[in-house]
Each structure stands twice: as structure tokens, then as C-alpha cells.
mmCIF file of C-alpha atoms and ligand atoms in Angstrom:
data_model
loop_
_atom_site.group_PDB
_atom_site.id
_atom_site.type_symbol
_atom_site.label_atom_id
_atom_site.label_comp_id
_atom_site.label_asym_id
_atom_site.label_seq_id
_atom_site.Cartn_x
_atom_site.Cartn_y
_atom_site.Cartn_z
ATOM 1 C CA MET E 130 27.624 -32.661 62.128
ATOM 2 C CA PRO E 131 31.158 -33.253 63.451
ATOM 3 C CA THR E 132 31.392 -33.395 67.233
ATOM 4 C CA ILE E 133 32.675 -30.286 68.942
ATOM 5 C CA PRO E 134 36.023 -31.047 70.603
ATOM 6 C CA ASN E 135 36.102 -30.758 74.380
ATOM 7 C CA VAL E 136 38.224 -27.680 75.073
ATOM 8 C CA TYR E 137 38.304 -28.188 78.849
ATOM 9 C CA ASP E 138 39.957 -31.633 78.999
ATOM 10 C CA ALA E 139 43.611 -31.617 80.051
ATOM 11 C CA GLU E 140 46.501 -33.412 78.359
ATOM 12 C CA PRO E 141 47.587 -36.590 80.228
ATOM 13 C CA ILE E 142 50.488 -36.120 82.662
ATOM 14 C CA PRO E 143 53.693 -37.781 81.277
ATOM 15 C CA HIS E 144 54.425 -41.318 82.481
ATOM 16 C CA ALA E 145 57.735 -40.201 83.984
ATOM 17 C CA ALA E 146 55.731 -38.170 86.514
ATOM 18 C CA MET E 147 53.740 -41.217 87.584
ATOM 19 C CA ALA E 148 56.903 -43.187 88.401
ATOM 20 C CA GLU E 149 58.348 -40.252 90.341
ATOM 21 C CA VAL E 150 55.111 -39.662 92.255
ATOM 22 C CA GLN E 151 55.043 -43.353 93.204
ATOM 23 C CA ARG E 152 58.637 -43.156 94.417
ATOM 24 C CA ILE E 153 57.870 -40.086 96.531
ATOM 25 C CA LEU E 154 54.712 -41.635 97.965
ATOM 26 C CA GLY E 155 56.757 -44.692 98.894
ATOM 27 C CA SER E 156 59.221 -42.509 100.812
ATOM 28 C CA GLY E 157 56.511 -40.364 102.430
ATOM 29 C CA ASP E 158 58.815 -37.374 101.888
ATOM 30 C CA LEU E 159 56.369 -34.689 100.682
ATOM 31 C CA PHE E 160 57.921 -31.570 102.267
ATOM 32 C CA ARG E 161 60.379 -29.583 100.191
ATOM 33 C CA TYR E 162 62.837 -28.899 103.005
ATOM 34 C CA THR E 163 63.410 -32.461 104.287
ATOM 35 C CA ALA E 164 65.656 -33.507 101.404
ATOM 36 C CA ASP E 165 68.683 -31.484 100.251
ATOM 37 C CA GLN E 166 67.726 -31.790 96.580
ATOM 38 C CA SER E 167 63.940 -32.084 96.623
ATOM 39 C CA PRO E 168 61.969 -32.105 93.334
ATOM 40 C CA VAL E 169 60.879 -28.553 94.233
ATOM 41 C CA ALA E 170 64.498 -27.341 94.303
ATOM 42 C CA GLN E 171 65.210 -29.213 91.076
ATOM 43 C CA LEU E 172 62.188 -27.617 89.420
ATOM 44 C CA GLU E 173 63.415 -24.172 90.510
ATOM 45 C CA THR E 174 66.863 -24.790 88.998
ATOM 46 C CA GLU E 175 65.423 -26.130 85.742
ATOM 47 C CA PHE E 176 62.798 -23.401 85.399
ATOM 48 C CA ALA E 177 65.314 -20.601 86.059
ATOM 49 C CA GLU E 178 67.671 -22.099 83.503
ATOM 50 C CA MET E 179 64.900 -22.475 80.914
ATOM 51 C CA MET E 180 63.888 -18.829 81.351
ATOM 52 C CA GLY E 181 67.457 -17.515 81.481
ATOM 53 C CA SER E 182 66.887 -16.123 84.987
ATOM 54 C CA LYS E 183 69.255 -16.267 87.951
ATOM 55 C CA TYR E 184 66.719 -17.369 90.587
ATOM 56 C CA ALA E 185 63.353 -19.092 90.832
ATOM 57 C CA LEU E 186 61.052 -19.776 93.781
ATOM 58 C CA ALA E 187 58.232 -22.314 93.433
ATOM 59 C CA VAL E 188 55.137 -21.466 95.483
ATOM 60 C CA SER E 189 51.546 -22.582 96.002
ATOM 61 C CA SER E 190 49.991 -20.443 93.201
ATOM 62 C CA CYS E 191 50.635 -17.525 90.868
ATOM 63 C CA SER E 192 48.521 -15.447 93.269
ATOM 64 C CA ALA E 193 51.002 -16.303 96.032
ATOM 65 C CA ALA E 194 53.863 -15.347 93.697
ATOM 66 C CA LEU E 195 52.268 -11.950 92.994
ATOM 67 C CA PHE E 196 51.624 -11.389 96.711
ATOM 68 C CA LEU E 197 55.211 -12.335 97.647
ATOM 69 C CA SER E 198 56.551 -10.104 94.844
ATOM 70 C CA LEU E 199 54.804 -7.059 96.316
ATOM 71 C CA LYS E 200 56.002 -8.011 99.816
ATOM 72 C CA ALA E 201 59.566 -8.651 98.570
ATOM 73 C CA ILE E 202 59.661 -5.185 97.005
ATOM 74 C CA GLY E 203 58.830 -3.898 100.484
ATOM 75 C CA LEU E 204 55.810 -1.750 99.700
ATOM 76 C CA PRO E 205 54.344 -0.013 102.737
ATOM 77 C CA ARG E 206 50.689 -0.435 103.721
ATOM 78 C CA ASP E 207 48.296 1.403 101.368
ATOM 79 C CA ALA E 208 50.893 1.769 98.600
ATOM 80 C CA LYS E 209 49.217 2.037 95.205
ATOM 81 C CA VAL E 210 49.862 -0.615 92.581
ATOM 82 C CA LEU E 211 48.921 -0.054 88.937
ATOM 83 C CA ILE E 212 47.310 -3.098 87.275
ATOM 84 C CA PRO E 213 45.434 -3.536 84.002
ATOM 85 C CA ALA E 214 41.638 -3.270 84.275
ATOM 86 C CA PHE E 215 41.494 -6.324 81.984
ATOM 87 C CA THR E 216 42.873 -9.131 84.117
ATOM 88 C CA PHE E 217 41.748 -12.028 86.295
ATOM 89 C CA GLY E 218 40.194 -11.189 89.698
ATOM 90 C CA ALA E 219 43.152 -12.900 91.422
ATOM 91 C CA VAL E 220 45.397 -9.953 90.477
ATOM 92 C CA PRO E 221 43.602 -7.101 92.326
ATOM 93 C CA SER E 222 43.066 -9.681 95.101
ATOM 94 C CA ALA E 223 46.826 -10.295 95.439
ATOM 95 C CA VAL E 224 47.345 -6.518 95.715
ATOM 96 C CA ILE E 225 44.766 -6.265 98.513
ATOM 97 C CA HIS E 226 46.268 -9.317 100.216
ATOM 98 C CA ALA E 227 49.599 -7.432 100.273
ATOM 99 C CA ASP E 228 47.871 -4.489 102.077
ATOM 100 C CA CYS E 229 48.173 -2.338 98.957
ATOM 101 C CA ILE E 230 45.608 -0.494 96.838
ATOM 102 C CA PRO E 231 45.006 -1.533 93.220
ATOM 103 C CA VAL E 232 44.756 1.283 90.656
ATOM 104 C CA LEU E 233 43.139 0.117 87.413
ATOM 105 C CA CYS E 234 44.566 1.104 84.042
ATOM 106 C CA GLU E 235 42.436 1.219 80.887
ATOM 107 C CA CYS E 236 42.942 -1.447 78.224
ATOM 108 C CA GLY E 237 42.211 -1.022 74.530
ATOM 109 C CA ASP E 238 40.177 -3.140 72.131
ATOM 110 C CA ASN E 239 43.353 -5.121 71.341
ATOM 111 C CA TYR E 240 43.274 -6.268 75.043
ATOM 112 C CA ARG E 241 46.512 -4.425 75.827
ATOM 113 C CA ILE E 242 47.422 -1.577 78.194
ATOM 114 C CA ASP E 243 46.258 1.873 77.057
ATOM 115 C CA LEU E 244 49.572 3.724 77.212
ATOM 116 C CA GLU E 245 48.070 7.169 77.603
ATOM 117 C CA ASP E 246 46.140 6.119 80.712
ATOM 118 C CA PHE E 247 49.199 4.182 81.941
ATOM 119 C CA ALA E 248 51.470 7.230 81.674
ATOM 120 C CA ALA E 249 48.862 9.447 83.341
ATOM 121 C CA LYS E 250 48.412 7.133 86.364
ATOM 122 C CA LEU E 251 52.046 6.085 86.811
ATOM 123 C CA ALA E 252 53.152 9.128 88.806
ATOM 124 C CA ASP E 253 50.744 8.204 91.583
ATOM 125 C CA VAL E 254 51.766 4.559 92.160
ATOM 126 C CA SER E 255 54.627 2.715 93.901
ATOM 127 C CA ALA E 256 54.679 -0.424 91.749
ATOM 128 C CA VAL E 257 53.247 -1.847 88.528
ATOM 129 C CA ILE E 258 51.908 -5.327 87.776
ATOM 130 C CA ILE E 259 51.492 -5.978 84.060
ATOM 131 C CA SER E 260 49.127 -8.868 83.521
ATOM 132 C CA HIS E 261 49.721 -10.253 80.035
ATOM 133 C CA MET E 262 46.075 -11.244 79.963
ATOM 134 C CA ARG E 263 45.333 -14.307 77.827
ATOM 135 C CA GLY E 264 48.957 -14.007 76.674
ATOM 136 C CA HIS E 265 48.482 -10.642 74.933
ATOM 137 C CA THR E 266 51.694 -8.675 75.453
ATOM 138 C CA SER E 267 51.330 -4.935 75.936
ATOM 139 C CA ASP E 268 53.958 -2.562 74.516
ATOM 140 C CA MET E 269 56.712 -3.560 76.932
ATOM 141 C CA ASP E 270 59.273 -1.201 75.363
ATOM 142 C CA ALA E 271 57.129 1.795 76.303
ATOM 143 C CA ILE E 272 56.096 0.376 79.692
ATOM 144 C CA ARG E 273 59.662 -0.476 80.736
ATOM 145 C CA LYS E 274 60.906 2.933 79.663
ATOM 146 C CA LEU E 275 58.211 4.749 81.636
ATOM 147 C CA CYS E 276 58.782 2.568 84.740
ATOM 148 C CA ASP E 277 62.583 2.939 84.529
ATOM 149 C CA GLN E 278 62.354 6.721 84.185
ATOM 150 C CA ALA E 279 60.073 6.927 87.226
ATOM 151 C CA HIS E 280 62.086 4.284 89.205
ATOM 152 C CA ILE E 281 58.942 2.208 89.674
ATOM 153 C CA PRO E 282 59.378 -1.563 90.044
ATOM 154 C CA LEU E 283 57.683 -3.668 87.373
ATOM 155 C CA ILE E 284 56.226 -7.114 88.111
ATOM 156 C CA GLU E 285 55.013 -9.340 85.266
ATOM 157 C CA ASP E 286 51.979 -11.559 85.774
ATOM 158 C CA ALA E 287 52.939 -14.051 83.081
ATOM 159 C CA ALA E 288 50.373 -16.704 84.074
ATOM 160 C CA HIS E 289 49.181 -16.847 80.446
ATOM 161 C CA SER E 290 52.519 -16.067 78.826
ATOM 162 C CA LEU E 291 54.838 -18.990 79.455
ATOM 163 C CA GLY E 292 56.674 -19.437 76.149
ATOM 164 C CA THR E 293 55.812 -15.966 74.830
ATOM 165 C CA THR E 294 58.714 -13.747 73.755
ATOM 166 C CA TRP E 295 59.162 -10.007 73.195
ATOM 167 C CA HIS E 296 62.049 -9.128 70.817
ATOM 168 C CA GLY E 297 63.085 -12.751 71.397
ATOM 169 C CA GLN E 298 63.312 -12.331 75.180
ATOM 170 C CA SER E 299 61.092 -14.473 77.434
ATOM 171 C CA ILE E 300 58.045 -12.799 78.932
ATOM 172 C CA GLY E 301 58.498 -12.850 82.707
ATOM 173 C CA THR E 302 62.121 -11.660 82.450
ATOM 174 C CA LEU E 303 61.351 -8.087 81.344
ATOM 175 C CA GLY E 304 60.635 -6.619 84.782
ATOM 176 C CA ALA E 305 62.071 -7.031 88.288
ATOM 177 C CA ILE E 306 60.034 -10.219 88.914
ATOM 178 C CA GLY E 307 58.008 -12.571 86.699
ATOM 179 C CA CYS E 308 55.192 -14.766 88.050
ATOM 180 C CA PHE E 309 53.714 -17.940 86.502
ATOM 181 C CA SER E 310 50.921 -20.382 87.333
ATOM 182 C CA PHE E 311 50.749 -24.197 87.317
ATOM 183 C CA GLN E 312 46.947 -24.209 87.696
ATOM 184 C CA SER E 313 45.304 -26.716 85.334
ATOM 185 C CA TYR E 314 44.249 -24.232 82.639
ATOM 186 C CA LYS E 315 47.812 -22.974 82.130
ATOM 187 C CA LEU E 316 50.532 -24.454 79.920
ATOM 188 C CA LEU E 317 52.137 -26.500 82.731
ATOM 189 C CA ASN E 318 49.535 -28.360 84.776
ATOM 190 C CA ALA E 319 49.976 -29.419 88.398
ATOM 191 C CA GLY E 320 46.383 -28.691 89.399
ATOM 192 C CA GLU E 321 47.695 -25.806 91.509
ATOM 193 C CA GLY E 322 51.063 -24.113 91.928
ATOM 194 C CA GLY E 323 53.130 -21.145 90.837
ATOM 195 C CA ILE E 324 56.682 -19.901 90.414
ATOM 196 C CA MET E 325 58.444 -16.539 90.475
ATOM 197 C CA ILE E 326 61.733 -15.595 88.786
ATOM 198 C CA THR E 327 64.147 -12.708 89.264
ATOM 199 C CA ASP E 328 67.803 -11.778 88.812
ATOM 200 C CA ASP E 329 67.838 -9.776 92.058
ATOM 201 C CA PRO E 330 69.330 -11.799 94.960
ATOM 202 C CA ASP E 331 67.876 -9.528 97.625
ATOM 203 C CA LEU E 332 64.326 -9.715 96.248
ATOM 204 C CA MET E 333 64.683 -13.489 95.950
ATOM 205 C CA ALA E 334 66.044 -13.872 99.488
ATOM 206 C CA ARG E 335 63.136 -11.892 100.915
ATOM 207 C CA ALA E 336 60.581 -13.870 98.898
ATOM 208 C CA VAL E 337 62.173 -17.199 99.887
ATOM 209 C CA ILE E 338 62.006 -16.382 103.599
ATOM 210 C CA MET E 339 58.430 -15.068 103.402
ATOM 211 C CA SER E 340 57.314 -18.102 101.361
ATOM 212 C CA GLY E 341 58.091 -20.144 104.476
ATOM 213 C CA ALA E 342 61.829 -20.939 104.566
ATOM 214 C CA TYR E 343 61.892 -20.714 108.352
ATOM 215 C CA GLU E 344 65.017 -21.125 110.496
ATOM 216 C CA HIS E 345 67.887 -22.227 108.237
ATOM 217 C CA ASN E 346 65.867 -23.761 105.424
ATOM 218 C CA TRP E 347 66.995 -20.941 103.146
ATOM 219 C CA LYS E 348 70.413 -22.639 103.047
ATOM 220 C CA LYS E 349 68.813 -25.089 100.612
ATOM 221 C CA HIS E 350 68.308 -22.291 98.053
ATOM 222 C CA PRO E 351 71.181 -21.433 95.693
ATOM 223 C CA VAL E 352 70.926 -17.691 96.419
ATOM 224 C CA LEU E 353 73.608 -15.410 97.842
ATOM 225 C CA GLN E 354 73.767 -16.385 101.492
ATOM 226 C CA ASP E 355 74.637 -12.807 102.526
ATOM 227 C CA SER E 356 71.184 -11.668 101.451
ATOM 228 C CA PHE E 357 69.543 -14.307 103.637
ATOM 229 C CA ALA E 358 71.625 -13.437 106.670
ATOM 230 C CA ARG E 359 70.417 -9.853 106.312
ATOM 231 C CA TRP E 360 66.707 -10.796 106.376
ATOM 232 C CA GLN E 361 66.645 -13.788 108.751
ATOM 233 C CA ASN E 362 63.975 -13.365 111.471
ATOM 234 C CA LYS E 363 63.045 -9.904 110.190
ATOM 235 C CA LEU E 364 60.228 -10.975 107.888
ATOM 236 C CA PRO E 365 56.906 -12.792 108.396
ATOM 237 C CA LEU E 366 56.556 -16.405 107.256
ATOM 238 C CA TYR E 367 53.492 -16.639 105.030
ATOM 239 C CA ASN E 368 53.992 -20.352 104.233
ATOM 240 C CA GLN E 369 53.104 -20.528 100.564
ATOM 241 C CA ARG E 370 55.521 -23.315 99.646
ATOM 242 C CA LEU E 371 55.030 -25.791 96.818
ATOM 243 C CA ASN E 372 54.373 -29.443 97.647
ATOM 244 C CA THR E 373 56.948 -31.992 96.428
ATOM 245 C CA LEU E 374 54.318 -33.978 94.498
ATOM 246 C CA SER E 375 53.348 -30.897 92.474
ATOM 247 C CA ALA E 376 56.971 -30.339 91.450
ATOM 248 C CA ALA E 377 57.256 -34.004 90.439
ATOM 249 C CA ILE E 378 54.185 -33.585 88.231
ATOM 250 C CA ILE E 379 55.530 -30.426 86.554
ATOM 251 C CA ARG E 380 59.168 -31.379 85.903
ATOM 252 C CA PRO E 381 58.530 -33.956 83.134
ATOM 253 C CA GLN E 382 56.221 -31.438 81.409
ATOM 254 C CA LEU E 383 59.048 -28.933 80.856
ATOM 255 C CA ASP E 384 60.235 -30.931 77.833
ATOM 256 C CA ALA E 385 56.717 -30.776 76.360
ATOM 257 C CA LEU E 386 56.651 -26.991 76.510
ATOM 258 C CA PRO E 387 58.128 -26.203 73.049
ATOM 259 C CA ARG E 388 55.568 -28.546 71.439
ATOM 260 C CA ARG E 389 52.681 -27.019 73.419
ATOM 261 C CA VAL E 390 53.798 -23.506 72.492
ATOM 262 C CA ALA E 391 54.175 -24.371 68.787
ATOM 263 C CA ASN E 392 50.838 -26.202 68.594
ATOM 264 C CA GLY E 393 48.990 -23.544 70.566
ATOM 265 C CA ARG E 394 50.283 -20.849 68.214
ATOM 266 C CA ARG E 395 49.433 -22.971 65.158
ATOM 267 C CA ASN E 396 45.875 -23.553 66.430
ATOM 268 C CA HIS E 397 45.324 -19.917 67.309
ATOM 269 C CA ASP E 398 46.617 -18.546 64.023
ATOM 270 C CA HIS E 399 44.666 -21.131 62.034
ATOM 271 C CA VAL E 400 41.366 -20.147 63.677
ATOM 272 C CA ALA E 401 42.189 -16.407 63.635
ATOM 273 C CA LYS E 402 42.729 -16.454 59.881
ATOM 274 C CA GLN E 403 39.302 -18.003 59.307
ATOM 275 C CA LEU E 404 37.479 -15.746 61.777
ATOM 276 C CA ASN E 405 38.978 -12.616 60.248
ATOM 277 C CA GLN E 406 37.181 -13.415 56.999
ATOM 278 C CA SER E 407 33.848 -12.699 58.682
ATOM 279 C CA PRO E 408 32.588 -9.092 58.518
ATOM 280 C CA TRP E 409 31.206 -9.544 62.069
ATOM 281 C CA ILE E 410 34.414 -10.717 63.743
ATOM 282 C CA ALA E 411 37.848 -9.151 64.272
ATOM 283 C CA VAL E 412 40.862 -10.853 65.841
ATOM 284 C CA PRO E 413 43.294 -8.088 66.873
ATOM 285 C CA GLU E 414 46.845 -8.317 65.483
ATOM 286 C CA LYS E 415 49.719 -9.133 67.823
ATOM 287 C CA LEU E 416 52.351 -6.420 68.284
ATOM 288 C CA ALA E 417 55.441 -6.677 66.056
ATOM 289 C CA PRO E 418 58.070 -7.699 68.703
ATOM 290 C CA GLU E 419 55.750 -10.360 70.124
ATOM 291 C CA GLU E 420 55.833 -14.155 69.501
ATOM 292 C CA ARG E 421 52.759 -15.514 71.225
ATOM 293 C CA ALA E 422 52.082 -18.842 72.987
ATOM 294 C CA PRO E 423 48.270 -18.860 73.132
ATOM 295 C CA ASP E 424 46.016 -21.628 74.450
ATOM 296 C CA SER E 425 42.817 -19.691 73.757
ATOM 297 C CA ILE E 426 41.519 -17.177 71.257
ATOM 298 C CA GLN E 427 39.908 -13.773 71.812
ATOM 299 C CA PHE E 428 37.987 -11.879 69.151
ATOM 300 C CA ASN E 429 35.754 -8.822 68.970
ATOM 301 C CA LEU E 430 32.201 -8.837 67.634
ATOM 302 C CA CYS E 431 31.614 -6.025 65.138
ATOM 303 C CA ASN E 432 28.323 -4.215 64.668
ATOM 304 C CA MET E 433 26.366 -6.615 66.865
ATOM 305 C CA ASP E 434 24.037 -4.981 69.380
ATOM 306 C CA ALA E 435 23.471 -6.494 72.831
ATOM 307 C CA ASP E 436 20.531 -8.660 71.678
ATOM 308 C CA ARG E 437 22.399 -10.067 68.733
ATOM 309 C CA THR E 438 25.496 -10.650 70.849
ATOM 310 C CA ARG E 439 23.371 -12.771 73.187
ATOM 311 C CA GLN E 440 21.858 -14.600 70.206
ATOM 312 C CA PHE E 441 25.358 -15.258 68.865
ATOM 313 C CA VAL E 442 26.444 -16.805 72.178
ATOM 314 C CA ASP E 443 23.230 -18.867 72.364
ATOM 315 C CA THR E 444 23.593 -20.093 68.772
ATOM 316 C CA ALA E 445 27.185 -21.219 69.379
ATOM 317 C CA ALA E 446 26.111 -22.875 72.660
ATOM 318 C CA ALA E 447 23.299 -24.742 70.862
ATOM 319 C CA ALA E 448 25.946 -26.087 68.466
ATOM 320 C CA GLY E 449 27.989 -27.245 71.487
ATOM 321 C CA LEU E 450 30.594 -24.470 71.788
ATOM 322 C CA ASN E 451 30.941 -22.298 74.877
ATOM 323 C CA VAL E 452 31.809 -18.736 73.785
ATOM 324 C CA GLN E 453 32.128 -16.302 76.679
ATOM 325 C CA VAL E 454 31.737 -12.594 76.150
ATOM 326 C CA PHE E 455 33.761 -11.288 79.106
ATOM 327 C CA GLY E 456 31.325 -8.520 79.988
ATOM 328 C CA GLN E 457 28.050 -10.329 79.322
ATOM 329 C CA SER E 458 27.954 -13.059 81.953
ATOM 330 C CA ARG E 459 26.893 -11.850 85.363
ATOM 331 C CA ASP E 460 29.836 -13.151 87.368
ATOM 332 C CA ASN E 461 32.839 -13.183 85.005
ATOM 333 C CA ALA E 462 35.964 -12.746 87.188
ATOM 334 C CA ARG E 463 37.668 -10.848 84.350
ATOM 335 C CA ALA E 464 35.104 -8.001 84.266
ATOM 336 C CA PHE E 465 36.364 -5.275 86.600
ATOM 337 C CA TRP E 466 32.877 -4.200 87.727
ATOM 338 C CA ASN E 467 32.476 -7.634 89.322
ATOM 339 C CA TRP E 468 35.416 -6.929 91.682
ATOM 340 C CA GLN E 469 33.059 -5.633 94.339
ATOM 341 C CA PHE E 470 35.644 -6.422 97.030
ATOM 342 C CA LEU E 471 37.444 -3.225 95.912
ATOM 343 C CA THR E 472 36.485 -0.141 97.889
ATOM 344 C CA ASP E 473 36.516 1.978 94.761
ATOM 345 C CA VAL E 474 35.705 0.567 91.325
ATOM 346 C CA PRO E 475 36.257 3.400 88.870
ATOM 347 C CA GLU E 476 34.469 3.765 85.561
ATOM 348 C CA LEU E 477 36.749 2.752 82.699
ATOM 349 C CA PRO E 478 34.822 3.297 79.467
ATOM 350 C CA LYS E 479 37.438 1.895 77.060
ATOM 351 C CA THR E 480 37.917 -1.340 78.965
ATOM 352 C CA ARG E 481 34.179 -1.707 79.508
ATOM 353 C CA ALA E 482 33.437 -1.233 75.793
ATOM 354 C CA MET E 483 36.060 -3.869 74.935
ATOM 355 C CA LEU E 484 34.737 -6.366 77.519
ATOM 356 C CA MET E 485 31.168 -6.016 76.218
ATOM 357 C CA ARG E 486 32.103 -7.375 72.790
ATOM 358 C CA ALA E 487 35.283 -9.399 73.368
ATOM 359 C CA CYS E 488 34.766 -13.157 73.137
ATOM 360 C CA ASP E 489 36.838 -15.879 74.743
ATOM 361 C CA VAL E 490 37.173 -19.469 73.475
ATOM 362 C CA ARG E 491 39.631 -22.014 74.835
ATOM 363 C CA LEU E 492 41.908 -23.516 72.184
ATOM 364 C CA PRO E 493 44.238 -25.901 74.007
ATOM 365 C CA ALA E 494 47.453 -27.023 72.315
ATOM 366 C CA ARG E 495 46.343 -30.665 72.225
ATOM 367 C CA LEU E 496 43.586 -29.894 69.660
ATOM 368 C CA SER E 497 44.239 -30.974 66.070
ATOM 369 C CA VAL E 498 43.895 -28.599 63.131
ATOM 370 C CA ALA E 499 40.709 -30.506 62.193
ATOM 371 C CA ASP E 500 39.323 -29.837 65.703
ATOM 372 C CA CYS E 501 40.132 -26.143 65.199
ATOM 373 C CA ASP E 502 38.284 -26.143 61.878
ATOM 374 C CA VAL E 503 35.162 -27.434 63.635
ATOM 375 C CA ILE E 504 35.407 -24.670 66.238
ATOM 376 C CA ALA E 505 36.008 -21.953 63.622
ATOM 377 C CA ARG E 506 33.036 -23.163 61.582
ATOM 378 C CA VAL E 507 30.671 -23.031 64.581
ATOM 379 C CA ILE E 508 31.748 -19.458 65.366
ATOM 380 C CA LEU E 509 31.446 -18.275 61.741
ATOM 381 C CA LYS E 510 28.078 -19.965 61.308
ATOM 382 C CA ALA E 511 26.714 -18.486 64.557
ATOM 383 C CA ALA E 512 27.696 -14.964 63.426
ATOM 384 C CA GLU E 513 26.156 -15.541 60.014
ATOM 385 C CA THR E 514 22.942 -16.940 61.529
ATOM 386 C CA VAL E 515 22.510 -13.896 63.737
ATOM 387 C CA MET E 516 23.528 -11.193 61.271
ATOM 388 C CA ARG E 517 22.277 -12.634 57.957
ATOM 389 C CA PRO E 518 19.588 -15.165 58.862
ATOM 390 C CA ASN E 519 18.413 -15.631 55.247
ATOM 391 C CA ARG E 520 21.886 -16.338 53.880
ATOM 392 C CA ALA E 521 22.706 -18.721 56.734
ATOM 393 C CA LEU E 522 19.524 -20.677 56.030
ATOM 394 C CA GLN E 523 20.434 -21.096 52.342
ATOM 395 C CA GLN E 524 23.837 -22.503 53.299
ATOM 396 C CA VAL E 525 22.438 -25.324 55.450
HETATM 397 C C1 PLP T 811 45.384 -18.001 86.484
HETATM 398 C C2 PLP T 811 45.820 -16.600 86.569
HETATM 399 C C3 PLP T 811 46.313 -16.055 87.741
HETATM 400 C C4 PLP T 811 46.295 -16.779 89.039
HETATM 401 O O1 PLP T 811 46.953 -17.996 89.026
HETATM 402 P P1 PLP T 811 46.754 -18.984 90.264
HETATM 403 O O2 PLP T 811 47.917 -19.911 90.142
HETATM 404 O O3 PLP T 811 45.447 -19.686 90.050
HETATM 405 O O4 PLP T 811 46.771 -18.186 91.494
HETATM 406 C C5 PLP T 811 46.788 -14.761 87.712
HETATM 407 N N1 PLP T 811 46.750 -14.031 86.598
HETATM 408 C C6 PLP T 811 46.250 -14.503 85.451
HETATM 409 C C7 PLP T 811 46.260 -13.650 84.238
HETATM 410 C C8 PLP T 811 45.747 -15.795 85.411
HETATM 411 O O5 PLP T 811 45.209 -16.264 84.308
#
């Protein structure tokens, strides 16, 4: 049997980063505000330009970016923030960190926002975070329209959506603020880190100060200086800056992004096509305006009861492939009922039903098409083994 590719290994960091890291280590200059043009400032300029945004602020994580976004918007304590019920536990956590209350919106079996539930809950909230979970874009035309009509600020958690477009426009530029992650499992890998982008100078000035641009360090940001003067000394300093070494590790990866996006999409679509031939598996279609940049694949199990679902996971695991059903493992951070730090976890039957049969397999861009074939075969065979044991046996 062919060996199962390791889907958790990272791609090597480009050599250019190694030289730059060595140079920085030699200088000892690791703090973004000592130099006038630190690698962090350069990363911000390059990232903003790449996304077609006016301003960018690099921070310590995407969670920090989400937190600072809510603070920059100026939400009062206990303001309600609408988030998808299908997201990573860091998202409701960022809302709580910002002294706000997360309100969970139902998601459908295509992993996207349920618009009926969204419209019903919108009147009661002060802000919206759309998490494009696993890079699945919800109907942003409808969501933007509803938010605009109600004058509710929209923040995009684009941690999984770097390189994704909607009607050709970059995800992360559709709302007031877009937030991205540089954690190792995302498309740009610095171990940890994040960045936020916006066209609004006032929001950016507030976020810059609160990220830890104390005293006159904000002068090193190319943002309207009037906005800074207005907020100086009026906002807390949460110190969530990015380290210079992290920026040096990310910058040479920006050029690799188009290749990673293209290969990730190729790998995903290649596996999806094969999986969709199984009567037991369905990979939901993307929405029409969406061009995805996936580094993993999600699919729904069809007509498998709980026992067989477990058998399916065990069979794939025995063949060497880790398939996670979001709702089946006891501590999955993407299953809303595990967010026991919330004071009120509502029942959300649609999202729960989806999580109980939605599978998650990493499919990093560095895998070859042959690697993807091996993965697809293991998944198809595991479904066949569980659902048609006699037929599967004959095929061995
Ligand atoms: C990874 C991730 C985050 C958090 O990113 P960090 O940089 O680790 O804080 C937020 N939202 C989603 C959807 C993520 O996948």
C-alpha cells in the first residue's frame, strides 16, 4: 500500500528568511519600534498593497486582531456580537476578551451562514464577525446588504481565507476590518502572528494605539496623523505587537502565496471530484461568486448512523489517515457545545446536525496530486468498507 502523506508537516521557510533572521539576530534589534523601517512595518506595507487595502497592522495573532477590531469599533461593555456557530473557539473567546457577548448564528450543511437566522438575530446585535470557516465564504452580498441597511459594522475573520475572492474581490476587504492569522496551519506560517486590514484611518489609528504604539510610536505608521492625535493617551495599551523575527519569516512567503493558493485549490478540487462519486459522501458546492483557496477539505457523510460514522473514522485511521468529524470528538474546539466558557450556549439544531456528520481532512498545498489520490482512495475505501462490507472485501 502507498504511504499516506503527512498532512501536518509544514513547507520549509524560504532561504531568504534565514538570511534576514540571521541579520536581525546579529543586530539584536527585535522590537518593531526601534528602527524606522522595521520588517514589521515593511510587512504591513506589502500586505496592505497585496490586499488592495489602505492600512494594515501586524499583531501577535488573529485572535488579537479580532479583539482589537471590536475595541477599535468602540463597542461598549456587554454589546452583542453576532458570530457563526461553526467557527474556531478563538472567535467567541475574542468577543469575550473584548467584554462583549457572542450571539451564535446557525450554519447550514454547506458550512455557511444560515441567512434566515442571520437576519432574525441581526436587529439585536451591535457588530458582526463573519468567520469564513475553513475558507468557506458565506453569501457576502446578502450579509453586507443586511449589515449596511442596519448600520452594523462587519468584521471578517479571514484566518482561513487568505487568497480567496468573492466576485474577484479579496476576502478580508468586504467589511470594515479583515483579520488574518500567521499561525502554522494557515497559508503564511510564522508559528504565531496575525494582521488586520482596513480602509478606515480612524479605526486603524485606534487599533494601532491599543496594539501597543505607546507615546509617539504611532508616528512610525503611515496613517493619517490627525487620527492619532485625536486618540493619543485616551485608549488602553494592550501590547499585542508582532515581533520583528516573525515579520522577517513571513515577508519572503508573500511571493509563494499565488502558488500555494493555486495548488491548494487544485488539490481540493481533485479530491472533491473523487469523493463526490461515492453515494456515502457529499462535498458541498462553493457559491458562484467565490474562488476558494483551501488547504483542507470538508465533506458530509450521507446515510451513516453514529456507529457507522465511528467505524468510518476508525477504518480511515487504521489506514493511516486522520479524519475528524467535528461533532464526534469530545473536545473539538469547533463544536459550539464545547465552548463551556460561554454563559449561555444555545441549542442550534442545524449547526449541530451539520457538525455531527461533517468531516475535516487537511490537504496542504505542498501535497502532490499523487498524494491527494492516496488520501481520496483511503476515504472512499473506508466508506465502502463500512457501508458495503461485502463489496469492499471483493475489491481487495
Ligand atoms: C486559526 C484561526 C483563528 C485564530 O488565529 P490565531 O492566530 O491562532 O489567533 C481564528 N479564526 C479561525 C477561523 C481560525 O482558523
